[in-house]
Amino acid sequence: MKKKIIVLLTIVTVITLSSCGRGGIIFDDTGEKADARMEQIISAIKGKDKEALKSLFSKKALDEANDFENDVDNLFDFVKGEIISWERDGISGDESIRYGKKSSMIRFGINVNTNKDTYRFYVIDYITDTINPDNQGVYMLEVRLVDSPNTGSWQERMRAGLYIH
């Protein structure tokens, strides 16, 4: 009986400790957050809704972007056809905690299929940022044809705003 109680307590402790952090086994909802953000992006593109797309970006990204309004118009012109489907292809993230404040950033790739072509979207999104609240939201949205070559690591490509390759 004593062994069963010890084994049970060990299992409960392992489960509890593994679920505490964002990267925990049980409560990791990073993929769900990436998918929800992508739904918002796709919806704005389908509706050619500049304001809806702009509202997804952080204040910091909008302040640092060169010509966001023109870039949105270019995006709407670049994506040809009706969006039929999309599928996430890779996700990673980083998290910082300082003095009780937290910043969580996710990076993810999405393949978007239209009835005319296939596109690759790459998103950098600060899903939470109480360290720098102006940074919360999409920081970068990069869009290219799926067959276009990748132009370096995410660190080399990271910049504020919307980019079409």
Tab-separated table of N, CA, C and O in Angstrom, residues 15-16 18-19 23-29:
chain	number	residue	atom	x	y	z
A	15	ILE	N	3.397	15.263	-13.231
A	15	ILE	CA	2.379	15.912	-14.076
A	15	ILE	C	2.242	17.375	-13.696
A	15	ILE	O	2.202	18.251	-14.557
A	16	THR	N	2.184	17.666	-12.422
A	16	THR	CA	2.037	19.050	-11.968
A	16	THR	C	3.227	19.897	-12.379
A	16	THR	O	3.064	20.995	-12.910
A	18	SER	N	5.397	19.369	-14.796
A	18	SER	CA	5.576	19.477	-16.248
A	18	SER	C	4.564	20.416	-16.890
A	18	SER	O	4.733	20.819	-18.023
A	19	SER	N	3.524	20.790	-16.174
A	19	SER	CA	2.497	21.643	-16.768
A	19	SER	C	2.583	23.089	-16.310
A	19	SER	O	1.757	23.900	-16.674
A	23	GLY	N	5.857	26.004	-21.981
A	23	GLY	CA	6.267	24.882	-22.791
A	23	GLY	C	5.877	23.542	-22.193
A	23	GLY	O	6.321	22.511	-22.646
A	24	GLY	N	5.049	23.543	-21.159
A	24	GLY	CA	4.649	22.324	-20.487
A	24	GLY	C	3.849	21.397	-21.388
A	24	GLY	O	3.268	21.797	-22.374
A	25	ILE	N	3.840	20.156	-21.018
A	25	ILE	CA	3.197	19.132	-21.820
A	25	ILE	C	1.683	19.334	-21.874
A	25	ILE	O	1.073	19.215	-22.921
A	26	ILE	N	1.071	19.675	-20.767
A	26	ILE	CA	-0.377	19.687	-20.698
A	26	ILE	C	-0.995	20.993	-21.202
A	26	ILE	O	-1.975	20.979	-21.921
A	27	PHE	N	-0.447	22.116	-20.844
A	27	PHE	CA	-1.107	23.393	-21.104
A	27	PHE	C	-0.454	24.222	-22.199
A	27	PHE	O	-0.637	25.420	-22.267
A	28	ASP	N	0.285	23.633	-23.099
A	28	ASP	CA	0.934	24.379	-24.174
A	28	ASP	C	-0.080	24.643	-25.277
A	28	ASP	O	-0.451	23.770	-26.030
A	29	ASP	N	-0.532	25.907	-25.355
A	29	ASP	CA	-1.534	26.280	-26.359
A	29	ASP	C	-0.932	27.164	-27.454
A	29	ASP	O	-1.651	27.877	-28.141
